[in-house]
Protein backbone atom coordinates (compact mmCIF):
# COMPACT_ATOMS: atom_id res chain seq x y z
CA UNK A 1 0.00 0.00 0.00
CA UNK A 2 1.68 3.15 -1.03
CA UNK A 3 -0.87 6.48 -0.56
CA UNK A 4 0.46 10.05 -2.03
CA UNK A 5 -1.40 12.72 -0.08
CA UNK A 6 -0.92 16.49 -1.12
CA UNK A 7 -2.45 19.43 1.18
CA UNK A 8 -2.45 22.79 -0.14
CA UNK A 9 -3.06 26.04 0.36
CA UNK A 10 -1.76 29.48 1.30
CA UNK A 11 0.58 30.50 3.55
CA UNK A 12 -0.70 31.17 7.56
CA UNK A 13 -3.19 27.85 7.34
CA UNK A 14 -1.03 25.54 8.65
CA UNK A 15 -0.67 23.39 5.79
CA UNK A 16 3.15 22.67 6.57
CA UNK A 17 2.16 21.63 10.21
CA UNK A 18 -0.70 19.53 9.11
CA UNK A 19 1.05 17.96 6.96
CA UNK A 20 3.88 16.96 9.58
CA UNK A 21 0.83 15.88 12.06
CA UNK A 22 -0.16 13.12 9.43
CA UNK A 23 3.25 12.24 8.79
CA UNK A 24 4.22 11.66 12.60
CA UNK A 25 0.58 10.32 12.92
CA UNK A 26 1.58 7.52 10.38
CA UNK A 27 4.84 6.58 11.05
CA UNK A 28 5.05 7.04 15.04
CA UNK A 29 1.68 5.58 16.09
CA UNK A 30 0.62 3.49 13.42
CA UNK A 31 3.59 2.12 12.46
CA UNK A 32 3.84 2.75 8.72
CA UNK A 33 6.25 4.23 6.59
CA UNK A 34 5.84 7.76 5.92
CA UNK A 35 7.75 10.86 4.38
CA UNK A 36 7.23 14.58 4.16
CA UNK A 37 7.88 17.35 2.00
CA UNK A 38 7.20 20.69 1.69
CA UNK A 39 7.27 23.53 -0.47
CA UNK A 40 5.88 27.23 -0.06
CA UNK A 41 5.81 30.76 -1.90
CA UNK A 42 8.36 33.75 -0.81
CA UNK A 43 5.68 35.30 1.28
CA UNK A 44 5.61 34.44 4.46
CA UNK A 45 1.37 34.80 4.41
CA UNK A 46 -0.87 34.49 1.31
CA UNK A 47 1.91 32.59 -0.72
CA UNK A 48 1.17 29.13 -2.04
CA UNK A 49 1.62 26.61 0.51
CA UNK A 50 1.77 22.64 -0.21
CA UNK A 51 2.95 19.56 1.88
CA UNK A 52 3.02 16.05 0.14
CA UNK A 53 3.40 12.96 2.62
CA UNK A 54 3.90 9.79 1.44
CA UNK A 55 2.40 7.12 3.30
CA UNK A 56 3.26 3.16 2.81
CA UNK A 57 3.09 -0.41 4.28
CA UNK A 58 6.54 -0.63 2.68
CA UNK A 59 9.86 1.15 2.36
CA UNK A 60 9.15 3.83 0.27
CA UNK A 61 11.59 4.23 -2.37
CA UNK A 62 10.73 7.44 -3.54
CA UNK A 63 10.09 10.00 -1.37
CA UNK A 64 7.65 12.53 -3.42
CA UNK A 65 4.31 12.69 -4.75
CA UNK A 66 4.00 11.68 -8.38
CA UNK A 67 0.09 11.83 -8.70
CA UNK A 68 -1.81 12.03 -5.36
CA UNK A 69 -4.42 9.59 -4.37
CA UNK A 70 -5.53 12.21 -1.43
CA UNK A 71 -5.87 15.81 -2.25
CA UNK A 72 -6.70 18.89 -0.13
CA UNK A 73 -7.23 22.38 -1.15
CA UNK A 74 -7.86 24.80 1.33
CA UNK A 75 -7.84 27.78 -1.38
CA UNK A 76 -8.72 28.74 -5.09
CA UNK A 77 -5.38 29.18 -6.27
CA UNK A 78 -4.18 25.46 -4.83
CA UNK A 79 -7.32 24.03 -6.44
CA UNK A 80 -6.72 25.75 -10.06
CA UNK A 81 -2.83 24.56 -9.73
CA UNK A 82 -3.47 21.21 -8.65
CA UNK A 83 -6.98 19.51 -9.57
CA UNK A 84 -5.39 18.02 -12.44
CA UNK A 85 -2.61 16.13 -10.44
CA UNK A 86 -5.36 13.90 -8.79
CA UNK A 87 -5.19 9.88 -9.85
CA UNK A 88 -8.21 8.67 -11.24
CA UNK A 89 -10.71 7.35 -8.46
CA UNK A 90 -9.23 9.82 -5.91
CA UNK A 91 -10.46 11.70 -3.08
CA UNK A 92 -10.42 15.53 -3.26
CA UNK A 93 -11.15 17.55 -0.28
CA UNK A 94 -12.32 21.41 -0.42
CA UNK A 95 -12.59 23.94 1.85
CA UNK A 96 -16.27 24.71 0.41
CA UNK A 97 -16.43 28.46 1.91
CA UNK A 98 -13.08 29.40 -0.20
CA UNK A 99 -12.82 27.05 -3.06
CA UNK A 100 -14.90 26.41 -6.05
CA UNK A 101 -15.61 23.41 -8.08
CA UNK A 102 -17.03 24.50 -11.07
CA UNK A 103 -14.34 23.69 -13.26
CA UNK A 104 -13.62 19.97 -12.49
CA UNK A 105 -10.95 17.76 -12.42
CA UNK A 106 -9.78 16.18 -15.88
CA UNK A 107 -10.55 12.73 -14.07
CA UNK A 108 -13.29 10.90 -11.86
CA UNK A 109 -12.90 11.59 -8.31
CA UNK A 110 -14.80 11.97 -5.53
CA UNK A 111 -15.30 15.63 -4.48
CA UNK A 112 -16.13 16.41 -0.51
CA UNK A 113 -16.91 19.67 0.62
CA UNK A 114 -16.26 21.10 4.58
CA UNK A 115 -16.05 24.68 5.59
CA UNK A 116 -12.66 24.19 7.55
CA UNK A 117 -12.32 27.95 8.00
CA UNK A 118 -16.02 28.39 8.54
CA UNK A 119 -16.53 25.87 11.60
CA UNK A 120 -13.02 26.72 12.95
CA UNK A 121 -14.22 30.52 13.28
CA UNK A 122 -17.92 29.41 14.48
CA UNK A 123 -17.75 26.53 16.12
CA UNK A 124 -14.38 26.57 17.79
CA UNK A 125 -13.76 30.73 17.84
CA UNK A 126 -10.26 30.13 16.44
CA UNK A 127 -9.91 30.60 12.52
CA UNK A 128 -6.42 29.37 12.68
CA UNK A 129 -7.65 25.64 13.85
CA UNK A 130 -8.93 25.52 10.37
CA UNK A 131 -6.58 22.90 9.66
CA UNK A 132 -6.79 20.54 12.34
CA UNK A 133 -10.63 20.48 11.33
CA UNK A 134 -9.35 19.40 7.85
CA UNK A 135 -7.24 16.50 9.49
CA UNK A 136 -10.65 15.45 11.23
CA UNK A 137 -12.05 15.24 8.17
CA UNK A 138 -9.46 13.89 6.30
CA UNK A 139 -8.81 10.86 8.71
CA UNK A 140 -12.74 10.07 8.87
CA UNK A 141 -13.19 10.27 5.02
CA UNK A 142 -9.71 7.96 4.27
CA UNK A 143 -8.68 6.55 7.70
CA UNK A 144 -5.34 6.52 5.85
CA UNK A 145 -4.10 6.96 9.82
CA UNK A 146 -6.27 6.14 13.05
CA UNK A 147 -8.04 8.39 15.06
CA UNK A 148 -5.90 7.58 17.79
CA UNK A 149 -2.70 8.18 16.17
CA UNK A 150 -3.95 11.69 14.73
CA UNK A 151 -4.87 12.45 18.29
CA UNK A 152 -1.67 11.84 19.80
CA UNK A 153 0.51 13.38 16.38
CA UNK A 154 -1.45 16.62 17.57
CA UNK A 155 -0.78 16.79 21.04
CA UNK A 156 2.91 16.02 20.29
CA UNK A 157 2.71 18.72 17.50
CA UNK A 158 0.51 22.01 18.27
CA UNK A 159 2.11 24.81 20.60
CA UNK A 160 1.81 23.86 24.42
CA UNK A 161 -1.65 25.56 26.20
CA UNK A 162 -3.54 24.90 22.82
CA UNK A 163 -3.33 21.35 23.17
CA UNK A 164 -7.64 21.17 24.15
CA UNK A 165 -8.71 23.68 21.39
CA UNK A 166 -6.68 21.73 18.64
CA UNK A 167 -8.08 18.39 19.70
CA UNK A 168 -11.55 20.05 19.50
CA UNK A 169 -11.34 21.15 16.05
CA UNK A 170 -10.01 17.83 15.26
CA UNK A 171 -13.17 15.62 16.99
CA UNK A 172 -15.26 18.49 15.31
CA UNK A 173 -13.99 18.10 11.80
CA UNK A 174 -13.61 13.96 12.48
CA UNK A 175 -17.87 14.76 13.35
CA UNK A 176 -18.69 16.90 11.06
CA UNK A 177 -18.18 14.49 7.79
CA UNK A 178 -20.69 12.27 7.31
């Protein structure tokens, strides 16, 4: 089993971090193989912002994302770069408040739609949570990692004192998805 997931966005969502969350989530907890790379824009906010982690039952022999099996946008400008990456039969993610799927993919996937942002502002009064919701989601919707092991990865990862509110949004986005 070899999965290629790519999250992306802009800079200030916390793509980078989520993507290290998964990574440690897979390879520290539930004892899989996993790498993780990262690239962003200049700008230190707005840029574009990705973070591919490769996730295997094996030794993975290449460490980057070729065509993703997973992928996340959590703005317009990741989902006009990147929709056409996706392998057929994939699983594409969307943060439904700030991107739009008019113009589809050039393959069949299957599109899900969460307002990260929206329910991170709302529902847990801290916009910048926005991407642990995504993980919640992203874990229910693939369980390409346990809840478990997501739960720990975050309490290892977030800054110390924010520990509750970041495993909130996480058990909120993990709800939330249907």
């Amino acid at each position: 089993m070899r999965k290629e997931i790519r999250l992306s966005g802009f800079g200030g969502q916390g793509i980078i971090l989520a993507g290290v969350i998964l990574g440690r989530a897979a390879s520290l907890y539930d004892n899989k193989e996993a790498v993780q790379t990262q690239s962003y824009g200049p700008e230190a906010r707005g840029g574009a912002s990705k973070s591919e982690i490769v996730i295997s039952d094996e030794p993975i022999d290449y460490p980057k994302v070729i065509k993703p099996d997973i992928l996340v946008c959590m703005s317009q400008q990741a989902y006009d770069k990147y929709k056409d990456d996706i392998k057929e039969g994939g699983i594409l993610l969307v943060d439904e408040d700030l991107v739009s799927t008019s113009e589809k993919p050039e393959v069949d996937v299957k599109i899900y739609k969460v307002p990260f942002t929206r329910i991170a502002s709302e529902e847990i009064k801290l916009p910048i949570v926005a991407n642990i919701v995504m993980l919640g989601a992203l874990t229910k919707l693939t369980k390409i990692v346990s809840k478990e092991s997501m739960e720990k990865a975050i309490l290892d990862s977030v800054p110390k004192g924010t520990e509750e509110k970041n495993l909130m949004a996480f058990n909120i986005g993990y709800e939330k998805l249907i």
